[in-house]
Coordinates of C-alpha atoms in Angstrom, one line a residue:
Chain A
M37 CA 138.4 129.9 134.5
R38 CA 134.7 129.9 133.3
R39 CA 135.7 131.6 130.1
R40 CA 138.4 129.0 129.4
Q41 CA 135.8 126.3 130.1
R42 CA 133.4 128.0 127.7
R43 CA 136.1 128.3 125.1
E44 CA 136.9 124.6 125.4
W45 CA 133.2 123.7 125.2
E46 CA 132.7 125.8 122.1
A47 CA 135.8 124.2 120.5
R48 CA 134.5 120.7 121.2
R49 CA 131.1 121.6 119.9
R50 CA 132.6 122.9 116.7
D51 CA 134.5 119.6 116.3
I52 CA 131.4 117.5 116.9
L53 CA 129.4 119.5 114.4
F54 CA 132.2 119.3 111.9
D55 CA 132.2 115.5 112.2
Y56 CA 128.5 115.3 112.1
E57 CA 128.3 117.4 109.0
Q58 CA 131.3 116.2 107.3
Y59 CA 129.9 113.2 105.6
E60 CA 126.8 113.1 103.5
Y61 CA 125.0 109.7 103.2
H62 CA 121.6 108.4 102.5
G63 CA 119.1 106.6 104.8
T64 CA 116.0 104.5 104.1
S65 CA 114.1 105.7 101.0
S66 CA 111.3 108.1 101.6
A67 CA 109.0 106.2 99.3
M68 CA 109.4 103.2 101.6
V69 CA 108.7 105.3 104.7
M70 CA 105.6 106.6 103.2
F71 CA 104.4 103.2 102.3
E72 CA 105.0 101.9 105.9
L73 CA 103.0 104.9 107.1
A74 CA 100.1 104.0 104.7
W75 CA 100.4 100.3 105.9
M76 CA 100.0 101.4 109.4
L77 CA 96.9 103.3 108.5
S78 CA 95.7 100.1 106.7
K79 CA 95.4 102.2 103.4
D80 CA 98.1 100.5 101.5
L81 CA 97.6 99.4 98.0
N82 CA 99.5 97.4 95.4
D83 CA 100.2 100.7 93.5
M84 CA 101.9 102.3 96.5
L85 CA 103.9 99.2 97.0
W86 CA 105.2 99.5 93.5
W87 CA 106.1 103.1 94.1
A88 CA 108.0 102.1 97.2
I89 CA 109.9 99.5 95.2
V90 CA 110.8 102.1 92.6
G91 CA 112.1 104.4 95.2
L92 CA 114.4 101.7 96.8
T93 CA 115.6 100.6 93.3
D94 CA 116.5 104.2 92.5
Q95 CA 118.7 104.4 95.6
W96 CA 120.5 101.3 94.5
V97 CA 120.8 102.3 90.8
Q98 CA 122.4 105.6 91.8
D99 CA 124.7 103.9 94.4
K100 CA 123.3 105.8 97.4
I101 CA 123.0 102.9 99.8
T102 CA 125.2 100.0 100.6
Q103 CA 124.5 96.4 99.2
M104 CA 123.6 95.2 102.7
K105 CA 120.9 97.9 103.2
Y106 CA 119.5 97.2 99.8
V107 CA 119.1 93.5 100.4
T108 CA 117.5 94.2 103.9
D109 CA 115.0 96.6 102.3
V110 CA 114.3 94.2 99.6
G111 CA 113.4 91.6 102.2
V112 CA 111.0 94.0 103.9
L113 CA 109.4 94.8 100.6
Q114 CA 109.1 91.1 99.6
R115 CA 106.9 90.5 102.6
H116 CA 104.5 93.1 101.5
V117 CA 104.6 91.8 97.9
S118 CA 103.6 88.3 98.9
R119 CA 100.9 89.7 101.2
H120 CA 99.3 91.8 98.4
N121 CA 100.0 89.4 95.4
H122 CA 99.4 85.9 96.6
R123 CA 95.9 85.4 95.3
N124 CA 95.3 81.7 95.3
E125 CA 94.9 81.4 91.7
D126 CA 93.5 78.2 90.4
E127 CA 91.0 77.2 87.8
E128 CA 88.0 78.8 89.7
N129 CA 89.5 82.0 90.7
T130 CA 91.8 83.5 87.9
L131 CA 92.2 87.1 88.1
S132 CA 91.7 89.4 85.1
V133 CA 94.8 89.9 83.1
D134 CA 94.4 93.6 83.4
C135 CA 95.2 93.6 87.2
T136 CA 98.4 94.8 88.4
R137 CA 100.6 92.0 89.5
I138 CA 104.0 92.6 91.3
S139 CA 106.4 89.6 91.5
F140 CA 109.8 89.1 93.1
E141 CA 112.5 88.3 90.5
Y142 CA 116.2 87.3 90.8
D143 CA 116.9 88.9 87.4
L144 CA 119.9 90.1 85.4
R145 CA 121.3 93.5 86.2
L146 CA 121.5 94.4 82.5
V147 CA 119.9 97.7 82.1
L148 CA 116.5 97.8 80.0
Y149 CA 117.3 94.5 78.6
Q150 CA 113.8 93.5 77.9
H151 CA 113.0 96.7 76.0
W152 CA 116.3 96.8 74.1
S153 CA 118.4 94.3 72.3
L154 CA 120.6 92.0 74.5
H155 CA 123.7 93.3 72.9
D156 CA 122.9 97.0 73.4
S157 CA 122.1 96.2 76.9
L158 CA 125.4 94.4 77.5
C159 CA 127.3 97.3 75.9
N160 CA 125.5 100.1 77.9
T161 CA 125.3 98.6 81.5
S162 CA 128.2 100.1 83.3
Y163 CA 128.9 96.8 85.3
T164 CA 129.5 94.8 82.1
A165 CA 131.1 97.6 80.1
A166 CA 133.7 98.3 82.8
R167 CA 134.5 94.6 83.4
F168 CA 134.8 93.7 79.7
K169 CA 136.7 97.0 79.1
L170 CA 134.4 97.7 76.1
W171 CA 136.2 100.9 75.0
S172 CA 139.1 98.9 73.8
V173 CA 139.2 96.7 70.8
H174 CA 140.4 93.8 73.1
G175 CA 137.3 94.4 75.1
Q176 CA 134.9 94.0 72.1
K177 CA 136.5 90.7 71.3
R178 CA 136.0 89.5 74.9
L179 CA 132.3 90.4 74.5
Q180 CA 132.1 88.3 71.3
E181 CA 133.9 85.4 73.2
F182 CA 131.3 85.8 76.0
L183 CA 128.4 85.5 73.6
A184 CA 130.0 82.7 71.7
D185 CA 130.6 80.9 75.0
M186 CA 126.8 80.9 75.7
G187 CA 126.1 79.8 72.2
L188 CA 124.0 82.9 71.3
P189 CA 124.3 83.9 67.6
L190 CA 125.2 87.5 67.0
K191 CA 122.2 88.1 64.8
Q192 CA 119.9 87.0 67.6
V193 CA 121.5 89.0 70.2
K194 CA 121.4 92.3 68.2
Q195 CA 117.6 91.9 67.6
K196 CA 115.1 93.5 70.0
F197 CA 114.8 91.2 73.0
Q198 CA 111.1 90.5 72.4
A199 CA 111.9 89.2 68.9
M200 CA 114.6 86.9 70.1
D201 CA 114.1 83.2 69.6
I202 CA 112.1 81.7 72.4
S203 CA 114.3 78.6 72.7
L204 CA 117.3 81.1 73.5
K205 CA 115.3 83.0 76.1
E206 CA 114.2 80.1 78.1
N207 CA 117.3 79.6 80.2
L208 CA 118.8 82.9 79.5
R209 CA 119.3 84.1 83.1
E210 CA 121.2 81.1 84.2
M211 CA 123.2 80.8 81.1
I212 CA 124.4 84.4 81.5
E213 CA 125.1 83.9 85.1
E214 CA 127.3 80.8 84.4
S215 CA 129.3 82.6 81.6
A216 CA 129.6 85.7 83.6
N217 CA 131.1 83.7 86.5
K218 CA 133.7 82.4 84.1
F219 CA 134.6 85.9 82.9
G220 CA 134.9 87.3 86.4
M221 CA 131.6 88.9 87.0
K222 CA 130.2 87.4 90.1
D223 CA 127.2 89.7 90.6
M224 CA 125.3 89.4 87.4
R225 CA 122.0 88.8 89.0
V226 CA 120.4 91.0 91.4
Q227 CA 117.2 90.7 93.6
T228 CA 114.5 92.9 92.2
F229 CA 110.8 93.2 91.4
S230 CA 108.7 93.4 88.3
I231 CA 105.3 94.7 87.6
H232 CA 103.0 93.1 85.0
F233 CA 99.7 94.2 83.7
G234 CA 97.6 93.6 80.5
F235 CA 99.2 91.3 77.9
K236 CA 102.0 93.6 76.8
H237 CA 103.3 95.6 79.7
K238 CA 106.0 94.1 81.9
F239 CA 108.5 96.3 83.5
L240 CA 111.4 95.7 85.9
A241 CA 111.8 98.2 88.7
S242 CA 115.1 99.5 87.2
D243 CA 113.4 100.2 83.9
V244 CA 111.0 102.5 85.6
V245 CA 113.9 104.2 87.6
F246 CA 115.8 104.9 84.4
A247 CA 112.8 106.1 82.5
T248 CA 111.7 108.6 85.2
M249 CA 115.2 109.7 85.8
S250 CA 115.6 110.6 82.0
L251 CA 112.2 112.4 82.0
M252 CA 113.2 114.5 85.0
E253 CA 116.6 115.5 83.6
S254 CA 115.9 115.7 79.9
P255 CA 117.7 118.7 78.4
E256 CA 114.6 120.0 76.5
K257 CA 113.8 123.5 77.2
D258 CA 110.5 124.0 78.9
G259 CA 108.5 126.8 80.3
S260 CA 108.9 126.4 84.1
G261 CA 111.5 124.3 85.8
T262 CA 108.8 122.1 87.4
D263 CA 107.4 120.7 84.1
H264 CA 109.9 117.9 84.0
F265 CA 109.3 116.9 87.6
I266 CA 105.5 116.7 86.8
Q267 CA 106.1 114.7 83.7
A268 CA 108.2 112.2 85.5
L269 CA 105.6 112.0 88.3
D270 CA 102.9 111.4 85.7
S271 CA 104.8 108.6 84.1
L272 CA 104.6 106.5 87.2
S273 CA 100.8 106.2 87.1
R274 CA 99.3 103.3 85.0
S275 CA 97.2 105.5 82.7
N276 CA 100.2 107.3 81.3
L277 CA 102.2 104.5 79.8
D278 CA 103.0 106.5 76.7
K279 CA 105.1 108.8 78.9
L280 CA 106.9 105.9 80.4
Y281 CA 107.7 104.5 77.0
H282 CA 108.9 107.9 76.0
G283 CA 111.1 108.0 79.1
L284 CA 112.5 104.6 78.2
E285 CA 113.6 105.9 74.8
L286 CA 115.2 108.9 76.4
A287 CA 117.0 106.6 79.0
K288 CA 118.4 104.6 76.0
K289 CA 119.9 107.8 74.5
Q290 CA 121.3 108.9 77.9
L291 CA 122.9 105.5 78.5
R292 CA 124.4 105.3 75.1
A293 CA 125.7 108.9 75.4
T294 CA 127.2 108.0 78.9
Q295 CA 129.1 105.0 77.6
Q296 CA 130.5 106.9 74.6
T297 CA 131.6 109.8 76.8
I298 CA 133.3 107.2 79.0
A299 CA 135.0 105.5 76.2
S300 CA 136.2 108.8 74.8
C301 CA 137.4 110.0 78.1
L302 CA 139.4 106.9 78.8
C303 CA 140.8 106.6 75.3
T304 CA 142.0 110.3 75.4
N305 CA 143.3 110.1 78.9
L306 CA 141.2 113.0 80.1
V307 CA 141.1 111.6 83.6
I308 CA 144.2 113.1 85.4
S309 CA 145.4 112.6 88.8
Q310 CA 145.7 115.9 90.7
G311 CA 147.2 114.4 93.8
P312 CA 144.5 113.7 96.4
F313 CA 141.7 113.1 93.8
L314 CA 141.3 112.4 90.0
Y315 CA 139.9 115.2 87.9
C316 CA 138.0 115.1 84.6
S317 CA 136.4 117.9 82.7
L318 CA 134.0 117.6 79.9
M319 CA 134.7 120.2 77.1
E320 CA 132.2 122.4 75.3
G321 CA 132.2 120.5 72.0
T322 CA 131.8 117.0 73.2
P323 CA 128.8 115.4 71.6
D324 CA 125.8 115.1 74.0
V325 CA 127.5 117.3 76.6
M326 CA 124.2 118.9 77.4
L327 CA 122.7 115.6 78.5
F328 CA 125.2 115.8 81.5
S329 CA 124.5 119.2 82.9
R330 CA 121.9 118.1 85.4
P331 CA 123.1 116.7 88.8
A332 CA 121.8 113.1 88.6
S333 CA 123.0 112.5 85.1
L334 CA 126.4 113.9 85.8
S335 CA 126.7 111.9 89.1
L336 CA 125.8 108.7 87.3
L337 CA 128.3 109.4 84.5
S338 CA 131.0 110.2 87.1
K339 CA 130.4 107.0 89.1
H340 CA 130.4 104.9 86.0
L341 CA 133.6 106.6 84.7
L342 CA 135.3 105.9 88.1
K343 CA 134.4 102.3 87.9
S344 CA 135.7 102.0 84.4
F345 CA 138.7 103.9 85.2
V346 CA 139.5 101.6 88.1
C347 CA 139.2 98.6 85.8
S348 CA 141.4 100.2 83.2
T349 CA 144.3 101.7 85.0
K350 CA 147.3 99.7 86.3
N351 CA 148.3 102.3 88.8
R352 CA 147.6 100.9 92.3
R353 CA 147.4 104.2 94.0
C354 CA 145.0 105.7 91.6
K355 CA 142.5 103.0 92.1
L356 CA 141.8 104.4 95.6
L357 CA 141.3 108.0 94.7
P358 CA 138.0 109.9 94.6
L359 CA 136.9 111.6 91.4
V360 CA 135.9 115.3 90.8
M361 CA 134.1 115.8 87.5
A362 CA 133.1 119.1 85.7
A363 CA 130.7 119.6 82.9
P364 CA 129.5 122.7 81.3
L365 CA 126.1 123.9 82.5
S366 CA 125.0 127.0 80.7
M367 CA 126.8 129.1 78.0
E368 CA 125.3 132.4 78.8
H369 CA 126.0 132.4 82.5
G370 CA 129.4 130.6 82.0
T371 CA 128.7 128.1 84.8
V372 CA 129.9 124.5 85.1
T373 CA 128.5 121.8 87.3
V374 CA 131.1 120.1 89.5
V375 CA 130.4 116.8 91.2
G376 CA 132.5 114.8 93.7
I377 CA 132.4 111.1 94.0
P378 CA 134.0 109.1 96.8
P379 CA 136.6 106.4 95.9
E380 CA 135.5 103.0 94.7
T381 CA 136.0 100.3 97.2
D382 CA 134.1 97.0 97.6
S383 CA 132.7 97.7 101.0
S384 CA 132.4 101.4 101.0
D385 CA 129.8 102.9 103.2
R386 CA 128.8 105.4 100.6
K387 CA 129.6 108.4 102.7
N388 CA 130.5 111.4 100.7
F389 CA 132.7 114.2 102.2
F390 CA 132.8 116.5 99.1
G391 CA 130.0 118.6 100.3
R392 CA 131.9 120.3 103.0
A393 CA 135.1 120.2 101.1
F394 CA 133.5 122.1 98.2
E395 CA 132.1 124.7 100.7
K396 CA 135.4 125.3 102.4
A397 CA 137.3 125.5 99.1
A398 CA 134.9 128.0 97.7
E399 CA 134.9 130.1 100.9
S400 CA 138.8 130.2 101.1
T401 CA 139.0 131.3 97.4
S402 CA 135.8 133.4 97.4
S403 CA 134.6 131.6 94.2
R404 CA 131.2 132.2 93.1
M405 CA 129.3 129.0 93.5
L406 CA 125.7 127.9 94.0
H407 CA 125.3 125.1 96.5
N408 CA 121.6 124.4 96.5
H409 CA 121.0 121.0 95.1
F410 CA 119.5 118.1 97.2
D411 CA 123.0 116.3 96.9
L412 CA 125.4 118.2 98.7
S413 CA 128.2 117.0 96.6
V414 CA 127.1 118.8 93.5
I415 CA 127.6 122.4 92.9
E416 CA 127.4 125.0 90.2
L417 CA 130.5 127.1 89.8
K418 CA 131.6 130.0 87.5
A419 CA 133.9 128.8 84.9
E420 CA 136.5 131.5 85.6
D421 CA 136.9 130.5 89.2
R422 CA 137.4 126.9 88.3
S423 CA 141.2 126.7 88.5
K424 CA 141.6 128.5 91.8
F425 CA 138.8 126.5 93.3
L426 CA 140.6 123.3 92.2
D427 CA 143.8 124.5 93.7
A428 CA 142.1 125.2 97.0
L429 CA 140.5 121.8 96.8
I430 CA 143.9 120.1 96.3
S431 CA 145.4 121.9 99.2
L432 CA 142.4 121.1 101.4
L433 CA 142.3 117.4 100.8
S434 CA 146.1 116.6 100.8
Chain B
M424 CA 69.4 109.7 73.3
D425 CA 73.0 109.7 73.8
A426 CA 74.8 106.5 74.9
A427 CA 76.2 108.4 77.9
E428 CA 72.6 109.3 78.9
V429 CA 71.6 105.7 78.9
E430 CA 74.6 104.9 81.0
F431 CA 73.5 107.6 83.4
L432 CA 70.2 105.9 83.7
A433 CA 71.8 102.6 84.2
E434 CA 73.8 103.9 87.2
K435 CA 70.6 103.9 89.3
E436 CA 70.7 100.1 89.5
L437 CA 71.4 98.6 92.8
V438 CA 74.6 96.6 93.5
T439 CA 76.0 95.0 96.7
I440 CA 79.2 96.4 98.2
I441 CA 81.2 95.6 101.3
P442 CA 82.5 99.0 102.6
N443 CA 85.6 99.5 104.8
F444 CA 84.3 102.5 106.6
S445 CA 81.4 103.2 108.8
L446 CA 78.7 105.9 108.3
D447 CA 75.2 106.3 109.5
K448 CA 72.2 106.1 107.3
I449 CA 72.2 108.9 104.6
Y450 CA 69.0 110.5 103.3
L451 CA 69.3 111.4 99.8
I452 CA 66.5 112.7 97.4
G453 CA 66.4 109.4 95.5
G454 CA 66.0 107.4 98.7
D455 CA 67.7 106.3 101.9
L456 CA 71.1 104.5 101.8
G457 CA 71.4 102.1 104.7
P458 CA 74.1 102.5 107.5
F459 CA 77.6 101.4 106.4
N460 CA 79.5 99.2 108.6
P461 CA 82.9 97.8 107.7
G462 CA 82.8 94.2 106.5
L463 CA 78.9 94.1 106.2
P464 CA 77.4 94.0 102.7
V465 CA 74.9 96.8 101.8
E466 CA 73.0 97.6 98.6
V467 CA 73.8 101.0 97.0
P468 CA 73.1 102.5 93.5
L469 CA 75.9 101.8 91.0
W470 CA 77.1 105.4 90.8
L471 CA 78.0 105.3 94.5
A472 CA 79.5 101.9 94.4
I473 CA 81.8 103.0 91.4
N474 CA 82.8 106.2 93.3
L475 CA 83.6 104.4 96.5
K476 CA 85.6 101.8 94.8
Q477 CA 87.7 104.5 92.9
R478 CA 88.4 105.9 96.3
Q479 CA 89.3 102.5 97.6
K480 CA 86.6 102.6 100.3
C481 CA 84.7 99.4 99.4
R482 CA 84.8 96.0 97.6
L483 CA 82.3 95.2 95.0
L484 CA 80.3 92.0 94.9
P485 CA 79.4 90.8 91.3
P486 CA 75.7 90.6 90.7
E487 CA 74.4 87.0 90.8
W488 CA 73.9 86.8 87.1
M489 CA 77.4 87.7 86.4
D490 CA 78.6 84.1 86.5
V491 CA 80.3 82.1 83.8
E492 CA 78.0 79.1 83.7
K493 CA 74.8 81.2 83.8
L494 CA 76.1 83.5 81.1
E495 CA 77.0 80.6 78.9
K496 CA 73.6 79.1 79.1
M497 CA 72.1 82.5 78.3
R498 CA 74.3 83.0 75.3
D499 CA 73.5 79.6 74.0
H500 CA 69.8 80.1 74.5
E501 CA 70.0 83.6 72.8
R502 CA 71.8 82.0 69.8
K503 CA 69.2 79.2 69.4
E504 CA 66.1 81.5 69.5
E505 CA 65.0 83.6 66.6
T506 CA 63.4 86.3 68.8
F507 CA 65.0 88.2 71.7
T508 CA 65.3 86.2 75.0
P509 CA 64.8 88.1 78.3
M510 CA 68.1 89.4 79.5
P511 CA 69.3 89.2 83.2
S512 CA 69.0 92.9 83.7
P513 CA 67.7 95.7 81.6
Y514 CA 71.1 97.4 81.9
Y515 CA 73.2 94.3 81.5
M516 CA 75.7 96.0 79.0
E517 CA 76.3 99.1 81.1
L518 CA 76.7 97.2 84.3
T519 CA 79.1 94.7 82.8
K520 CA 81.2 97.6 81.3
L521 CA 81.3 99.8 84.5
L522 CA 81.9 96.9 86.8
L523 CA 84.7 95.3 84.7
N524 CA 86.4 98.5 84.0
H525 CA 86.6 99.7 87.6
A526 CA 86.4 96.5 89.7
S527 CA 87.8 93.7 87.7
D528 CA 89.9 92.5 90.6
N529 CA 86.7 91.8 92.6
I530 CA 85.1 89.8 89.9
P531 CA 86.3 86.2 89.3
K532 CA 87.0 85.2 85.6
A533 CA 86.5 88.8 84.5
D534 CA 87.9 88.2 81.0
E535 CA 85.5 85.3 80.2
I536 CA 82.6 87.3 81.4
R537 CA 83.6 90.1 79.2
T538 CA 83.7 87.8 76.1
L539 CA 80.4 86.2 77.0
V540 CA 78.5 89.4 77.4
K541 CA 80.0 90.7 74.2
D542 CA 78.9 87.6 72.4
M543 CA 75.3 88.0 73.7
W544 CA 75.4 91.7 72.6
D545 CA 76.6 90.8 69.1
T546 CA 74.0 88.2 68.6
R547 CA 71.2 90.5 69.7
I548 CA 72.4 93.3 67.5
A549 CA 72.6 91.0 64.6
K550 CA 69.1 90.0 65.1
L551 CA 67.9 93.5 65.4
R552 CA 69.6 94.4 62.0
V553 CA 67.9 91.4 60.3
S554 CA 64.6 92.4 61.8
A555 CA 65.0 96.0 60.7
D556 CA 66.0 94.9 57.2
S557 CA 63.0 92.7 56.9
F558 CA 60.7 95.4 58.2
V559 CA 62.0 97.8 55.5
R560 CA 61.8 95.3 52.8
Q561 CA 58.2 94.2 53.3
Q562 CA 57.2 97.8 54.0
E563 CA 55.5 96.9 57.3
A564 CA 53.6 99.5 59.1
H565 CA 54.5 98.4 62.7
A566 CA 56.7 95.9 64.5
K567 CA 56.8 94.5 68.0
L568 CA 60.1 93.4 69.6
D569 CA 60.1 91.9 73.0
N570 CA 62.9 92.0 75.6
L571 CA 65.0 94.7 74.0
T572 CA 67.2 96.7 76.4
L573 CA 67.4 100.5 76.2
M574 CA 70.9 100.5 75.0
E575 CA 70.2 98.2 72.2
I576 CA 67.2 100.4 71.1
N577 CA 69.4 103.5 71.3
T578 CA 72.2 102.0 69.2
S579 CA 69.9 101.5 66.3
G580 CA 67.0 103.7 67.0
T581 CA 68.0 107.1 65.8
F582 CA 69.5 105.8 62.6
L583 CA 66.4 103.7 61.8
T584 CA 63.9 106.5 62.3
Q585 CA 65.8 108.9 60.3
A586 CA 66.2 106.4 57.5
L587 CA 62.5 105.7 57.4
N588 CA 61.9 109.4 57.3
H589 CA 64.1 109.8 54.2
M590 CA 62.5 106.9 52.6
Y591 CA 59.0 108.2 53.2
K592 CA 60.1 111.6 51.5
L593 CA 61.5 109.7 48.6
R594 CA 58.4 107.6 48.3
T595 CA 56.0 110.5 48.4
N596 CA 58.0 112.3 45.8
L597 CA 57.5 109.4 43.4
Q598 CA 53.7 109.6 43.2
P599 CA 53.1 113.1 41.9
L600 CA 55.2 112.4 38.8
E601 CA 52.8 109.7 37.8
S602 CA 49.7 111.8 38.1
T603 CA 50.8 115.4 37.0
Q604 CA 53.0 116.6 34.4
S605 CA 56.1 118.6 35.2
Q606 CA 55.7 122.3 34.6
G607 CA 57.4 123.4 31.5
F608 CA 58.5 127.0 30.6

């Protein structure tokens, strides 16, 4: 009698643990938690507030939290921003122009648009690229129509943003938002923050996020594995602006490579439906494939690919499938990085079940895999075991 | 002397800070530094003030001469006079540089103050150059300049003395040629 009860208890415990560990999702950004801690100790500074903002924006850029949570957290940070940055500036009390100023902005969600040209930014932001379907000729024409609708001459738009005509830049945000509404893009503007010091240096939070991400995941060989992390960390401080600008250049390269890879995948129909999920695999010889061997870059690529695929396909069932993406990691070890992305829905709660699924599939086929990234949905797999691993995954998820 | 040495000497000047921590009186070789209480102003040497500011433990108060109107008056006075006018502090240049680099958020109108102090410095250095030039031309034996600060003296001092040494050597080499014949083979 007692043994039966114990067996039932054990079975229930296993079920509860399985439900608990099945999904992986993200909570409040640790940068924000540290900032709140510093605030409790009354040791908070404007600089720390900026780092908390960058942490939150990183979660939003990599689609780790829901829109609702992002907006709530932005509200929390906005209170801190007005507390630190509301000096009553008038004739008598102007602050030196070198001081750090953070301000709340309701700015466009075009990536790096102030450090790039408007045209490049429109082509390389996944939101606009997917909605306009820029991998097709028809999409390019729609982009031209969009620009013509706003009255922006092509020559101006292809210039560096800082060199654009001031008369065009004045109402740019509202103009773009209006035209974007006409073309079916309702969320062109997003609530974010920008930092401003000296005469020249103005950055949006998402700019800094992309710069540090590229620094951390750049494919250049280095001595120890931690060098990239330290470089990315350095670039966040005000005295290392040259590293930040270097990161911005790397980010531009990364974004361009992402969009080109997406365009080639969609045009050559590399995304195939395997039943319960979509599967795409990057071949060895694809240009810039080494840029996508690290987890965050590959995850970002896969998310954008899924968004673009959902916009491009007519198959209703395929729009609700998750995506599994594989990219070569290292030639000499013969490994690939595999990443799993949950399906794309408007109100998804960003819970990812691929971590456990990968584990179970690898166990059942005894494939050699390394499952030790921070993100549980990214694994390294031996290339030979790929096909049996995929078969196991298909049977697991169907 | 090195410019860094002059700055080191300038760091002994007293400035007022408002700490955000509390500490009892500390007894250093150079003197006693009063008890620190959060929110109450206390006078400390500049080196300690800068260090505390960098560790975010205090707020700096600008010295009373670091004010836009006063500096404007001083600058105009300096430009009118032909000789050097007395400066608000014997280390005004170093104080300005250190305070504006590390604590510009505690000093109102920091950019204007930087421009005004630089104007004063430029005027004085120009006067120093003119005076050195006339000294050399008229081959004076000694000159007296009032109200010069150590940093200004240091900027032109080494060069001036070495140049005068060279000129002395060149001049003393001229005379023997007039009185003796050069040795032939």
